[in-house]
mmCIF file of N, CA and C in Angstrom:
data_model
loop_
_atom_site.group_PDB
_atom_site.id
_atom_site.type_symbol
_atom_site.label_atom_id
_atom_site.label_comp_id
_atom_site.label_asym_id
_atom_site.label_seq_id
_atom_site.Cartn_x
_atom_site.Cartn_y
_atom_site.Cartn_z
ATOM 1 N N MET A 69 147.996 27.608 68.679
ATOM 2 C CA MET A 69 149.572 27.961 68.546
ATOM 3 C C MET A 69 150.083 26.549 68.144
ATOM 4 N N THR A 70 151.156 26.365 67.755
ATOM 5 C CA THR A 70 151.983 25.272 67.743
ATOM 6 C C THR A 70 151.825 24.626 68.576
ATOM 7 N N ASP A 71 152.243 23.557 68.760
ATOM 8 C CA ASP A 71 153.152 22.767 70.029
ATOM 9 C C ASP A 71 154.693 22.581 69.560
ATOM 10 N N ASN A 72 154.926 22.916 68.718
ATOM 11 C CA ASN A 72 156.457 22.789 68.263
ATOM 12 C C ASN A 72 157.199 23.878 69.463
ATOM 13 N N LEU A 73 158.346 23.558 70.067
ATOM 14 C CA LEU A 73 158.640 24.202 70.602
ATOM 15 C C LEU A 73 160.045 24.931 70.072
ATOM 16 N N THR A 74 160.254 25.092 68.960
ATOM 17 C CA THR A 74 160.959 26.043 68.267
ATOM 18 C C THR A 74 160.776 27.707 68.325
ATOM 19 N N GLY A 75 161.145 28.267 68.855
ATOM 20 C CA GLY A 75 161.519 29.374 69.303
ATOM 21 C C GLY A 75 162.251 30.140 70.460
ATOM 22 N N VAL A 76 162.115 31.300 70.845
ATOM 23 C CA VAL A 76 162.812 31.586 72.051
ATOM 24 C C VAL A 76 161.923 31.921 73.186
ATOM 25 N N TRP A 77 162.317 31.825 74.007
ATOM 26 C CA TRP A 77 162.135 31.443 75.199
ATOM 27 C C TRP A 77 163.224 32.378 76.026
ATOM 28 N N ASP A 78 161.940 33.058 77.339
ATOM 29 C CA ASP A 78 162.376 33.677 78.153
ATOM 30 C C ASP A 78 162.446 32.795 79.409
ATOM 31 N N GLY A 79 163.855 32.777 80.609
ATOM 32 C CA GLY A 79 163.898 31.404 81.817
ATOM 33 C C GLY A 79 164.569 31.811 82.587
ATOM 34 N N SER A 80 164.060 30.926 83.805
ATOM 35 C CA SER A 80 164.908 31.487 85.223
ATOM 36 C C SER A 80 164.956 30.177 85.580
ATOM 37 N N TYR A 81 165.960 29.797 86.774
ATOM 38 C CA TYR A 81 166.089 28.864 87.355
ATOM 39 C C TYR A 81 166.436 29.450 88.862
ATOM 40 N N VAL A 82 166.128 28.512 90.176
ATOM 41 C CA VAL A 82 166.587 28.806 91.386
ATOM 42 C C VAL A 82 167.973 28.219 91.615
ATOM 43 N N GLN A 83 168.672 28.963 91.724
ATOM 44 C CA GLN A 83 170.335 28.359 92.081
ATOM 45 C C GLN A 83 170.632 28.620 93.841
ATOM 46 N N PRO A 84 170.942 27.585 94.227
ATOM 47 C CA PRO A 84 171.052 27.380 95.810
ATOM 48 C C PRO A 84 172.403 28.297 96.301
ATOM 49 N N ASP A 85 172.168 29.297 97.172
ATOM 50 C CA ASP A 85 173.107 30.181 97.750
ATOM 51 C C ASP A 85 173.023 31.330 96.677
ATOM 52 N N THR A 86 172.577 31.566 95.424
ATOM 53 C CA THR A 86 172.471 32.708 94.586
ATOM 54 C C THR A 86 171.218 33.079 94.504
ATOM 55 N N GLY A 87 170.459 32.257 94.362
ATOM 56 C CA GLY A 87 168.919 33.221 93.980
ATOM 57 C C GLY A 87 168.214 32.464 92.605
ATOM 58 N N VAL A 88 167.692 33.879 92.197
ATOM 59 C CA VAL A 88 167.209 33.523 90.747
ATOM 60 C C VAL A 88 168.241 33.926 89.770
ATOM 61 N N VAL A 89 168.214 32.929 88.859
ATOM 62 C CA VAL A 89 169.049 33.500 87.659
ATOM 63 C C VAL A 89 168.223 33.635 86.483
ATOM 64 N N THR A 90 168.794 34.839 85.439
ATOM 65 C CA THR A 90 167.505 34.766 84.491
ATOM 66 C C THR A 90 168.049 34.275 83.121
ATOM 67 N N PHE A 91 167.939 33.590 82.119
ATOM 68 C CA PHE A 91 168.358 33.258 80.476
ATOM 69 C C PHE A 91 167.781 33.462 79.840
ATOM 70 N N LEU A 92 168.346 33.725 78.294
ATOM 71 C CA LEU A 92 167.338 33.617 77.049
ATOM 72 C C LEU A 92 167.894 32.356 76.461
ATOM 73 N N ALA A 93 166.722 31.538 76.292
ATOM 74 C CA ALA A 93 167.301 30.057 75.178
ATOM 75 C C ALA A 93 166.658 30.518 73.810
ATOM 76 N N THR A 94 167.019 29.893 73.143
ATOM 77 C CA THR A 94 166.752 29.760 71.478
ATOM 78 C C THR A 94 166.662 28.540 71.601
ATOM 79 N N LEU A 95 165.313 27.655 71.230
ATOM 80 C CA LEU A 95 165.311 26.411 71.020
ATOM 81 C C LEU A 95 164.583 25.577 69.371
ATOM 82 N N ILE A 96 165.556 24.572 69.145
ATOM 83 C CA ILE A 96 164.728 24.094 67.394
ATOM 84 C C ILE A 96 164.647 22.602 68.114
ATOM 85 N N GLU A 97 163.148 22.468 67.357
ATOM 86 C CA GLU A 97 162.645 21.231 67.403
ATOM 87 C C GLU A 97 162.496 20.523 66.445
ATOM 88 N N SER A 98 162.875 19.341 65.947
ATOM 89 C CA SER A 98 162.811 18.466 64.787
ATOM 90 C C SER A 98 162.536 17.273 65.129
ATOM 91 N N GLY A 99 161.420 16.902 64.911
ATOM 92 C CA GLY A 99 161.326 14.975 64.948
ATOM 93 C C GLY A 99 161.227 14.991 66.367
ATOM 94 N N GLY A 100 161.247 15.470 67.781
ATOM 95 C CA GLY A 100 161.342 14.788 68.346
ATOM 96 C C GLY A 100 162.632 15.397 69.315
ATOM 97 N N ALA A 101 163.619 15.911 68.409
ATOM 98 C CA ALA A 101 164.881 16.091 69.103
ATOM 99 C C ALA A 101 165.197 17.616 69.310
ATOM 100 N N LEU A 102 165.646 18.057 70.252
ATOM 101 C CA LEU A 102 165.896 19.681 70.636
ATOM 102 C C LEU A 102 166.953 19.774 70.862
ATOM 103 N N GLY A 103 167.109 21.439 69.895
ATOM 104 C CA GLY A 103 169.171 21.830 70.067
ATOM 105 C C GLY A 103 168.485 23.050 70.407
ATOM 106 N N GLY A 104 169.481 24.224 70.300
ATOM 107 C CA GLY A 104 169.283 25.582 70.953
ATOM 108 C C GLY A 104 170.316 25.617 71.170
ATOM 109 N N SER A 105 170.269 27.138 72.150
ATOM 110 C CA SER A 105 171.190 27.884 72.836
ATOM 111 C C SER A 105 170.704 28.405 73.789
ATOM 112 N N ILE A 106 171.505 29.127 75.011
ATOM 113 C CA ILE A 106 171.407 29.681 76.495
ATOM 114 C C ILE A 106 172.198 30.385 76.365
ATOM 115 N N THR A 107 171.978 31.752 76.671
ATOM 116 C CA THR A 107 172.762 33.050 77.463
ATOM 117 C C THR A 107 172.115 33.491 78.325
ATOM 118 N N GLU A 108 173.045 33.382 79.648
ATOM 119 C CA GLU A 108 172.718 33.799 81.143
ATOM 120 C C GLU A 108 174.120 34.843 81.470
ATOM 121 N N PRO A 109 173.817 35.397 82.504
ATOM 122 C CA PRO A 109 175.114 36.037 83.151
ATOM 123 C C PRO A 109 175.421 35.313 83.933
ATOM 124 N N CYS A 110 177.048 35.904 84.509
ATOM 125 C CA CYS A 110 177.503 34.696 85.103
ATOM 126 C C CYS A 110 177.149 35.520 86.814
ATOM 127 N N MET A 111 177.198 34.153 87.600
ATOM 128 C CA MET A 111 176.868 34.663 88.807
ATOM 129 C C MET A 111 177.737 34.159 89.414
ATOM 130 N N MET A 112 178.907 33.292 89.595
ATOM 131 C CA MET A 112 179.995 33.221 90.452
ATOM 132 C C MET A 112 180.362 34.239 90.580
ATOM 133 N N PRO A 113 181.451 34.552 91.991
ATOM 134 C CA PRO A 113 181.319 35.276 92.778
ATOM 135 C C PRO A 113 183.444 35.663 92.095
ATOM 136 N N ALA A 114 183.957 36.440 91.627
ATOM 137 C CA ALA A 114 185.323 36.290 90.849
ATOM 138 C C ALA A 114 185.303 36.014 89.652
ATOM 139 N N CYS A 115 183.896 35.568 88.782
ATOM 140 C CA CYS A 115 183.893 35.455 87.376
ATOM 141 C C CYS A 115 184.187 35.953 86.417
ATOM 142 N N PRO A 116 185.157 35.516 85.895
ATOM 143 C CA PRO A 116 185.987 36.979 84.752
ATOM 144 C C PRO A 116 184.842 36.915 83.385
ATOM 145 N N LEU A 117 183.699 36.383 83.412
ATOM 146 C CA LEU A 117 183.143 36.230 82.258
ATOM 147 C C LEU A 117 182.019 37.103 82.887
ATOM 148 N N THR A 118 181.014 37.958 81.949
ATOM 149 C CA THR A 118 179.929 38.442 82.353
ATOM 150 C C THR A 118 178.794 37.907 82.041
ATOM 151 N N THR A 119 179.090 37.117 80.838
ATOM 152 C CA THR A 119 178.042 36.223 80.279
ATOM 153 C C THR A 119 178.536 34.559 79.506
ATOM 154 N N HIS A 120 177.527 33.508 80.100
ATOM 155 C CA HIS A 120 178.146 32.568 79.806
ATOM 156 C C HIS A 120 177.254 32.554 78.442
ATOM 157 N N ASN A 121 177.276 31.260 77.528
ATOM 158 C CA ASN A 121 176.777 30.361 76.558
ATOM 159 C C ASN A 121 176.677 29.183 76.801
ATOM 160 N N ALA A 122 175.948 28.708 76.243
ATOM 161 C CA ALA A 122 175.876 27.410 76.668
ATOM 162 C C ALA A 122 174.596 26.539 74.845
ATOM 163 N N SER A 123 175.256 25.092 74.750
ATOM 164 C CA SER A 123 174.813 24.507 74.072
ATOM 165 C C SER A 123 173.622 23.962 74.641
ATOM 166 N N VAL A 124 172.479 23.509 73.628
ATOM 167 C CA VAL A 124 171.102 22.545 74.623
ATOM 168 C C VAL A 124 171.198 21.516 73.467
ATOM 169 N N ALA A 125 171.011 20.418 74.126
ATOM 170 C CA ALA A 125 170.823 19.307 73.629
ATOM 171 C C ALA A 125 169.744 18.117 74.034
ATOM 172 N N GLY A 126 168.629 17.012 73.630
ATOM 173 C CA GLY A 126 167.919 16.987 74.026
ATOM 174 C C GLY A 126 167.238 15.990 72.944
ATOM 175 N N HIS A 127 165.513 16.278 74.115
ATOM 176 C CA HIS A 127 164.391 15.798 73.334
ATOM 177 C C HIS A 127 163.244 16.062 73.808
ATOM 178 N N ARG A 128 162.454 15.887 73.222
ATOM 179 C CA ARG A 128 160.640 15.539 73.712
ATOM 180 C C ARG A 128 160.080 15.177 72.961
ATOM 181 N N SER A 129 159.090 14.384 73.993
ATOM 182 C CA SER A 129 158.055 13.347 73.960
ATOM 183 C C SER A 129 156.886 13.496 74.813
ATOM 184 N N GLY A 130 155.493 14.079 73.602
ATOM 185 C CA GLY A 130 154.520 14.198 74.303
ATOM 186 C C GLY A 130 154.583 15.747 74.995
ATOM 187 N N SER A 131 154.652 15.567 76.438
ATOM 188 C CA SER A 131 154.856 16.643 76.935
ATOM 189 C C SER A 131 156.230 16.912 77.684
ATOM 190 N N ALA A 132 156.559 15.596 77.978
ATOM 191 C CA ALA A 132 158.151 15.111 78.693
ATOM 192 C C ALA A 132 159.342 16.613 77.891
ATOM 193 N N VAL A 133 159.835 17.071 78.508
ATOM 194 C CA VAL A 133 160.650 17.692 78.121
ATOM 195 C C VAL A 133 162.241 17.723 78.537
ATOM 196 N N ALA A 134 163.079 17.079 77.860
ATOM 197 C CA ALA A 134 164.353 16.765 78.764
ATOM 198 C C ALA A 134 165.533 17.256 77.799
ATOM 199 N N PHE A 135 166.769 17.701 78.490
ATOM 200 C CA PHE A 135 167.897 18.358 77.751
ATOM 201 C C PHE A 135 168.906 18.440 78.000
ATOM 202 N N VAL A 136 170.124 18.482 78.005
ATOM 203 C CA VAL A 136 171.590 18.788 78.392
ATOM 204 C C VAL A 136 171.781 20.034 78.501
ATOM 205 N N LYS A 137 172.135 21.330 79.374
ATOM 206 C CA LYS A 137 172.603 22.646 78.887
ATOM 207 C C LYS A 137 174.076 22.158 78.863
ATOM 208 N N ARG A 138 175.182 22.501 77.981
ATOM 209 C CA ARG A 138 176.894 22.416 78.299
ATOM 210 C C ARG A 138 177.229 23.705 77.968
ATOM 211 N N TYR A 139 177.476 24.476 78.919
ATOM 212 C CA TYR A 139 178.772 25.780 79.106
ATOM 213 C C TYR A 139 180.189 25.672 77.807
ATOM 214 N N GLU A 140 179.750 26.626 76.934
ATOM 215 C CA GLU A 140 181.061 26.903 76.040
ATOM 216 C C GLU A 140 181.756 28.289 76.621
ATOM 217 N N PRO A 141 182.862 28.251 76.746
ATOM 218 C CA PRO A 141 183.881 26.830 77.360
ATOM 219 C C PRO A 141 183.211 26.467 78.874
ATOM 220 N N PRO A 142 183.579 24.809 78.829
ATOM 221 C CA PRO A 142 183.385 24.804 80.259
ATOM 222 C C PRO A 142 184.275 25.563 81.339
ATOM 223 N N GLY A 143 183.716 25.350 82.605
ATOM 224 C CA GLY A 143 184.489 26.212 84.130
ATOM 225 C C GLY A 143 184.269 27.200 84.668
ATOM 226 N N TYR A 144 184.953 27.935 85.381
ATOM 227 C CA TYR A 144 184.158 28.985 86.025
ATOM 228 C C TYR A 144 182.879 28.101 87.102
ATOM 229 N N GLY A 145 183.143 27.125 87.469
ATOM 230 C CA GLY A 145 182.000 26.449 88.353
ATOM 231 C C GLY A 145 180.999 25.882 87.127
ATOM 232 N N TYR A 146 180.771 25.976 85.918
ATOM 233 C CA TYR A 146 179.749 25.350 85.357
ATOM 234 C C TYR A 146 180.720 24.601 84.629
ATOM 235 N N ASP A 147 179.592 23.574 84.219
ATOM 236 C CA ASP A 147 180.200 22.778 82.903
ATOM 237 C C ASP A 147 178.695 21.972 82.038
ATOM 238 N N THR A 148 177.926 21.250 82.719
ATOM 239 C CA THR A 148 176.758 20.452 81.983
ATOM 240 C C THR A 148 175.667 20.517 83.194
ATOM 241 N N VAL A 149 174.618 20.630 82.582
ATOM 242 C CA VAL A 149 173.583 20.645 84.067
ATOM 243 C C VAL A 149 172.413 20.150 83.186
ATOM 244 N N HIS A 150 171.506 19.157 83.545
ATOM 245 C CA HIS A 150 170.936 18.314 82.984
ATOM 246 C C HIS A 150 168.901 18.890 83.570
ATOM 247 N N TYR A 151 168.455 19.033 82.452
ATOM 248 C CA TYR A 151 166.751 19.438 82.336
ATOM 249 C C TYR A 151 166.081 18.359 82.399
ATOM 250 N N GLU A 152 164.970 18.438 83.258
ATOM 251 C CA GLU A 152 163.717 17.407 82.887
ATOM 252 C C GLU A 152 162.407 18.390 83.547
ATOM 253 N N GLY A 153 161.896 18.686 82.317
ATOM 254 C CA GLY A 153 160.462 19.090 82.787
ATOM 255 C C GLY A 153 159.216 19.026 81.745
ATOM 256 N N ALA A 154 158.292 19.816 81.720
ATOM 257 C CA ALA A 154 156.858 19.534 81.198
ATOM 258 C C ALA A 154 156.691 20.719 80.580
ATOM 259 N N VAL A 155 155.936 20.440 79.477
ATOM 260 C CA VAL A 155 155.343 21.666 78.056
ATOM 261 C C VAL A 155 154.023 21.854 78.787
ATOM 262 N N ASN A 156 153.358 22.999 78.935
ATOM 263 C CA ASN A 156 151.998 23.279 78.968
ATOM 264 C C ASN A 156 150.898 22.820 77.736
ATOM 265 N N ALA A 157 149.999 22.345 78.048
ATOM 266 C CA ALA A 157 148.673 22.090 76.530
ATOM 267 C C ALA A 157 149.169 22.901 75.174
ATOM 268 N N GLU A 158 149.447 24.491 75.634
ATOM 269 C CA GLU A 158 149.476 25.546 74.966
ATOM 270 C C GLU A 158 151.016 25.962 74.367
ATOM 271 N N ALA A 159 151.794 24.956 74.533
ATOM 272 C CA ALA A 159 153.339 25.172 74.489
ATOM 273 C C ALA A 159 153.471 26.812 74.395
ATOM 274 N N THR A 160 153.365 26.867 75.577
ATOM 275 C CA THR A 160 153.918 28.287 76.141
ATOM 276 C C THR A 160 154.945 28.844 77.173
ATOM 277 N N GLU A 161 154.661 27.485 78.296
ATOM 278 C CA GLU A 161 155.970 26.895 79.295
ATOM 279 C C GLU A 161 156.511 25.644 79.594
ATOM 280 N N ILE A 162 157.619 25.779 80.209
ATOM 281 C CA ILE A 162 158.169 24.570 80.237
ATOM 282 C C ILE A 162 158.199 25.011 81.503
ATOM 283 N N ASP A 163 158.068 24.025 82.858
ATOM 284 C CA ASP A 163 158.789 23.823 83.959
ATOM 285 C C ASP A 163 159.324 22.483 84.468
ATOM 286 N N GLY A 164 160.270 22.758 85.528
ATOM 287 C CA GLY A 164 160.869 21.629 85.798
ATOM 288 C C GLY A 164 161.945 21.458 86.735
ATOM 289 N N ARG A 165 162.605 20.657 86.844
ATOM 290 C CA ARG A 165 164.102 20.822 87.895
ATOM 291 C C ARG A 165 165.151 20.657 86.772
ATOM 292 N N TRP A 166 166.173 21.401 87.532
ATOM 293 C CA TRP A 166 167.633 21.409 86.763
ATOM 294 C C TRP A 166 168.148 20.308 87.785
ATOM 295 N N LYS A 167 169.081 19.913 87.436
ATOM 296 C CA LYS A 167 170.564 19.056 88.447
ATOM 297 C C LYS A 167 172.035 19.158 87.405
ATOM 298 N N ILE A 168 172.862 19.199 88.267
ATOM 299 C CA ILE A 168 174.690 19.425 88.070
ATOM 300 C C ILE A 168 174.396 17.575 88.570
ATOM 301 N N PRO A 169 174.499 16.768 87.336
ATOM 302 C CA PRO A 169 175.254 15.228 87.971
ATOM 303 C C PRO A 169 176.551 15.171 88.595
ATOM 304 N N GLY A 170 176.833 14.480 90.090
ATOM 305 C CA GLY A 170 177.648 14.314 90.569
ATOM 306 C C GLY A 170 177.651 14.824 91.728
ATOM 307 N N THR A 171 176.809 16.300 91.946
ATOM 308 C CA THR A 171 176.544 17.002 92.920
ATOM 309 C C THR A 171 175.305 16.594 93.704
ATOM 310 N N ARG A 172 174.781 17.148 94.866
ATOM 311 C CA ARG A 172 174.056 17.997 95.219
ATOM 312 C C ARG A 172 173.243 19.063 95.142
ATOM 313 N N PHE A 173 173.735 20.124 93.846
ATOM 314 C CA PHE A 173 173.196 20.956 93.261
ATOM 315 C C PHE A 173 171.792 20.493 92.241
ATOM 316 N N SER A 174 170.701 21.043 92.517
ATOM 317 C CA SER A 174 169.733 20.941 91.596
ATOM 318 C C SER A 174 168.315 22.058 92.374
ATOM 319 N N GLY A 175 167.202 22.498 91.359
ATOM 320 C CA GLY A 175 166.507 23.409 91.987
ATOM 321 C C GLY A 175 165.289 23.190 90.647
ATOM 322 N N THR A 176 165.027 24.412 90.846
ATOM 323 C CA THR A 176 163.516 23.951 89.612
ATOM 324 C C THR A 176 163.781 25.207 88.632
ATOM 325 N N PHE A 177 163.204 25.212 87.739
ATOM 326 C CA PHE A 177 163.406 26.279 86.126
ATOM 327 C C PHE A 177 161.957 26.623 86.283
ATOM 328 N N LEU A 178 162.235 27.806 85.096
ATOM 329 C CA LEU A 178 160.430 28.059 84.383
ATOM 330 C C LEU A 178 160.935 28.848 82.776
ATOM 331 N N MET A 179 160.790 27.914 81.829
ATOM 332 C CA MET A 179 160.715 28.682 80.565
ATOM 333 C C MET A 179 159.673 29.098 80.254
ATOM 334 N N ILE A 180 159.185 30.494 79.777
ATOM 335 C CA ILE A 180 158.004 31.092 78.780
ATOM 336 C C ILE A 180 158.781 31.710 77.343
ATOM 337 N N ARG A 181 158.062 30.933 76.622
ATOM 338 C CA ARG A 181 157.924 31.464 75.156
ATOM 339 C C ARG A 181 157.906 32.938 75.210
ATOM 340 N N ALA A 182 158.869 33.400 74.491
ATOM 341 C CA ALA A 182 158.576 34.921 73.450
ATOM 342 C C ALA A 182 157.067 34.964 73.180
ATOM 343 N N SER A 183 156.544 36.319 73.606
ATOM 344 C CA SER A 183 155.327 36.721 72.598
ATOM 345 C C SER A 183 154.751 36.639 71.260
ATOM 346 N N ARG A 184 155.737 36.415 70.639
ATOM 347 C CA ARG A 184 155.425 36.575 69.010
ATOM 348 C C ARG A 184 156.842 35.533 68.329
ATOM 349 N N PRO A 185 156.726 34.516 67.635
ATOM 350 C CA PRO A 185 158.218 34.466 66.617
ATOM 351 C C PRO A 185 157.892 35.850 65.799
ATOM 352 N N ALA A 186 159.770 35.970 65.600
ATOM 353 C CA ALA A 186 160.297 37.515 64.931
ATOM 354 C C ALA A 186 159.430 36.803 63.256
ATOM 355 N N GLU A 187 159.480 35.724 62.921
ATOM 356 C CA GLU A 187 158.550 35.646 61.440
ATOM 357 C C GLU A 187 157.377 36.482 61.363
ATOM 358 N N GLN A 188 156.484 36.400 62.388
ATOM 359 C CA GLN A 188 154.952 36.552 62.692
ATOM 360 C C GLN A 188 154.893 37.961 62.503
ATOM 361 N N VAL A 189 156.707 38.759 63.553
ATOM 362 C CA VAL A 189 156.580 40.612 63.253
ATOM 363 C C VAL A 189 156.528 40.717 61.956
ATOM 364 N N ALA A 190 158.006 39.913 61.674
ATOM 365 C CA ALA A 190 158.010 40.741 60.213
ATOM 366 C C ALA A 190 156.814 40.554 59.120
ATOM 367 N N GLY A 191 156.346 39.412 59.461
ATOM 368 C CA GLY A 191 155.051 39.086 58.437
ATOM 369 C C GLY A 191 153.577 40.498 58.533
ATOM 370 N N GLU A 192 153.455 40.842 59.857
ATOM 371 C CA GLU A 192 152.537 41.728 59.880
ATOM 372 C C GLU A 192 153.123 43.273 59.562
ATOM 373 N N GLU A 193 154.168 43.517 59.911
ATOM 374 C CA GLU A 193 155.207 45.065 59.647
ATOM 375 C C GLU A 193 154.997 44.902 57.935
ATOM 376 N N ARG A 194 154.832 43.999 57.512
ATOM 377 C CA ARG A 194 155.150 44.655 55.794
ATOM 378 C C ARG A 194 153.565 44.133 55.299
ATOM 379 N N THR A 195 152.898 43.799 56.029
ATOM 380 C CA THR A 195 151.384 44.133 55.396
ATOM 381 C C THR A 195 150.529 45.574 55.622
ATOM 382 N N LYS A 196 151.940 46.447 56.654
ATOM 383 C CA LYS A 196 151.338 47.150 57.405
ATOM 384 C C LYS A 196 151.943 48.760 56.358
ATOM 385 N N GLU A 197 152.862 48.191 55.459
ATOM 386 C CA GLU A 197 153.457 48.960 55.053
ATOM 387 C C GLU A 197 152.622 49.436 53.902
ATOM 388 N N PRO A 198 152.720 50.991 53.393
ATOM 389 C CA PRO A 198 151.655 51.840 52.490
ATOM 390 C C PRO A 198 152.045 51.263 50.778
ATOM 391 N N VAL A 199 150.773 50.923 50.464
ATOM 392 C CA VAL A 199 151.116 50.968 49.068
ATOM 393 C C VAL A 199 151.657 52.293 47.929
ATOM 394 N N ARG A 200 152.406 51.931 47.333
ATOM 395 C CA ARG A 200 152.728 53.112 46.825
ATOM 396 C C ARG A 200 151.899 53.047 45.243
ATOM 397 N N ASN A 201 151.448 53.977 44.551
ATOM 398 C CA ASN A 201 151.212 54.235 43.567
ATOM 399 C C ASN A 201 152.486 54.775 42.481
ATOM 400 N N ARG A 202 152.480 53.955 41.229
ATOM 401 C CA ARG A 202 153.809 54.308 40.503
ATOM 402 C C ARG A 202 153.391 55.104 39.551
#
């Protein structure tokens, strides 16, 4: 498996007073720079949104990964969250800690790479197509 982090990741983090929150991340890595997006449910009481969208910007150096998640739009108790963690040797898991700057809020997170990239699945499906005689 490639050690590039580009792909779809299933994630979860532990939020104080709420519990485990799941999210879906799409990461793009280029030259150590990370970008992408995250989608997750709103867990705040009386939140007018059912789903939050956020952008991701950060970097990777070796196994160290750091990024900032910016909610779009900010508000509803959400703005920016800083993540720092480590990617495993197979580049299939990222785990670490998150924190909201200027507050006491922090916790752990885990991201697991989706089983196979969409391009790989599409390529496999094309090879299974029957050959048609003309």
